[in-house]
Amino acid sequence: MKPNFSVRLRVFNLNCWDIPYLSKHRADRLKRLGDFLNLESFDLALLEEVWSEQDFQYLRQKLSLTYPDAHYFRSGIIGSGLCVFSRHQIQEITQHVYTLNGYPYMFYHGDWFCGKAVGLLVLQLGGVVLNTYVTHLHAEYSRQKDIYLTHRVTQAWELAQFIHHTSKNADVVLLCGDLNMHPKDLGCRLLREWTGLRDAYVETQDFKGSEDGCTMVPRNCYVSQQDLGPFPSGIRIDYVLYKAVSGFHIYCKTLKTTTGCDPHNGTPFSDHEALMATLHVKHGPPQEDPCPAHGPRERSALISALREAWTELGLGMAQARRRAAFAGYVTVCGLSLLVLLCVLAAGEEAREAAILLWTPSAGLVLGAGTVYLFHMHEAKGLCRAQAELQHVLRREKETQVLGSEQQEGDRAEEQ
Amino acid sequence: MKPNFSVRLRVFNLNCWDIPYLSKHRADRLKRLGDFLNLESFDLALLEEVWSEQDFQYLRQKLSLTYPDAHYFRSGIIGSGLCVFSRHQIQEITQHVYTLNGYPYMFYHGDWFCGKAVGLLVLQLGGVVLNTYVTHLHAEYSRQKDIYLTHRVTQAWELAQFIHHTSKNADVVLLCGDLNMHPKDLGCRLLREWTGLRDAYVETQDFKGSEDGCTMVPRNCYVSQQDLGPFPSGIRIDYVLYKAVSGFHIYCKTLKTTTGCDPHNGTPFSDHEALMATLHVKHGPPQEDPCPAHGPRERSALISALREAWTELGLGMAQARRRAAFAGYVTVCGLSLLVLLCVLAAGEEAREAAILLWTPSAGLVLGAGTVYLFHMHEAKGLCRAQAELQHVLRREKETQVLGSEQQEGDRAEEQ
């Protein structure tokens, strides 16, 4: 890239609410979305909740002239729902599927079956290596009693770690998606502090769209008051986040959201609002950066988020172990019952009742055994994330102590 | 690192065969292994099949003075079995759990319950950024009828992708572990060709140990002829692989294996042989490298491996879909039977038989439904890997075509 050269990047992000048989006006919304993306010709269009691969193929065909490259991220049983359409050639692709993603027995929530993930695509734009991430984290069904909080925090940590470890050669990092977290939520802070990513809504000087940048608003005809919970005026859970490494400078020139309706004819594309960001990447020395990612204030905010997450995951782990213990206890009881039934069936007196009860008891053992294994897996996943958090926490504290000692040394020398 | 400076790295790798209740002489072997590691004081000791966290804690305590840093990689239900002991401070840690890892109903093989994974630790040694990976892939229970081949190839691809995407800032990459693959097996070639990693056994001038570098040998008293299958003289399935990026040069000065017995008193540490490598890292211009990772011959070998893997995964995917379809068919039949039994139970004639059969039928529906979901997940995982292979294949072919066009252009100019 030449010294005074600047790369402009127009990005579109939308949670499409494309659930076969369940979402309203699916075909019509998808058609209009395709028309809009063709008309606007973004550099990248990143979509979530495209649960039907047929719909992805429909869009791929419709957008093939404007966006010659595309990818659908497959995972879990149903899929991750993530896909991307790019005006530029995608150099590399990979993905990470989150270890924890809800409970299979909460089948009416459905997240477990989806295989929520983060997709990565590497692009080269005018000599700039751009790592783009698209993700969708576990939904929050109740703000007051959020039974998925630890899973979402673990997902946020895995997302942060995935970005941290896969973007070391990137000049610019971009993350778009539906995080299902409010800006000040623990997972969101953890993600921002560990990766150094900045929020386009906070950073831009030119924002147009829904009040407070909300991406689920009451004006949208597909959004019910129940969806918004204790935030009747709307919530901000979809994001465009970015950063540039040393030697590059990135800023968000404009950020727009839809406001509960299609920009052209009034009916919304989805129950979420779309985000449209125009980013500029320039060559710039590191000192141009007004907010260094590793200053003492940032380090202290990171340590605080790490500590909170560590505690949260500890609580989740204790609960997972309690549940596993209970399921294990039921399994053992069921096994004892099975043995007892076998003894009774061998005798004369209660043979019929014993035979009748044998299959339900075997079902109980299998069911409880499966629940036991599931919660053991959950506890292991939380323990893994907690150990990683602990490791980073220790390293950050060491750096903080070293930093203070150096500052004290400098002061002493000055005196 | 200063221009003439060289970093020496002594690495130990062993599949410990540490399975509670099943492995012979576990406590004794672990004690002797700890003593040996303390005595030898390697830079890194990478262990697989440490299935008991208590055993890891025992080793951690025993080795704490010689290896102040250590990590246990938790995953799945039982764990990944991977751990590491380091003489140097571990800067960063993360891991990737393989998407596919056998079948839960093959519980007597047990792999599915383990959560096989690859662990990454980042170290800094004398200014050199060293990414070390430790892994253990799915076992091969039968060479003639290997039902886990597609899963192992998928794991090898995920391993290669994980290394490729997380090592972009590393000066040196080191991979140790039990790959459960012979050197010329598809997964092994795919891994080496895509990452550019080189095999210490092939590269070193100074090898001492078992014949042909085998890591499971008939002389080892814990190895049966059944374990070796059609290779009675031994198999090589554990590896030390490495590479250095441009600007650095790495070579393997010596490689040793144990030969079916403990180096000191005759009883082996495990059913696998330990690998002990001494590596040297130096500053060196890229042209010092005798085998460039991206020459036309290497590209052609990569394309060939990618094509083979693509075909293998396609076969696996077709099988997974057939199994899912069969399980789906059984689920629907079971559901129909349940409806029929409800109708019969409502009547008079066959009420008792209907009630008796209701629970086994419900069990059938649940069981077949679970198998359906499992194989749908398997097909999705294979499809994901196949799409990534396809993408790399397309990009590599484009580069190959560009390369040949350039060569032809150069020749035409010369003439």
CSV table of C-alpha atoms in Angstrom, one decimal, chain A residues 7 13 86 107 160 167 194 254 261 266 270 307 377 405:
chain,number,residue,atom,x,y,z
A,7,VAL,CA,-8.9,1.9,1.4
A,13,ASN,CA,-24.6,-6.6,8.5
A,86,SER,CA,-18.0,-10.4,-1.0
A,107,PHE,CA,-35.4,-27.8,22.4
A,160,ALA,CA,-12.1,-13.1,21.6
A,167,SER,CA,-5.5,-12.2,13.5
A,194,TRP,CA,-9.1,-8.6,25.1
A,254,THR,CA,-20.4,6.8,8.6
A,261,CYS,CA,-38.5,-0.4,7.8
A,266,GLY,CA,-41.5,0.6,4.4
A,270,SER,CA,-35.9,-8.6,9.4
A,307,ARG,CA,-12.1,-11.3,37.0
A,377,HIS,CA,-19.1,-31.8,29.1
A,405,GLU,CA,7.7,-0.7,39.1
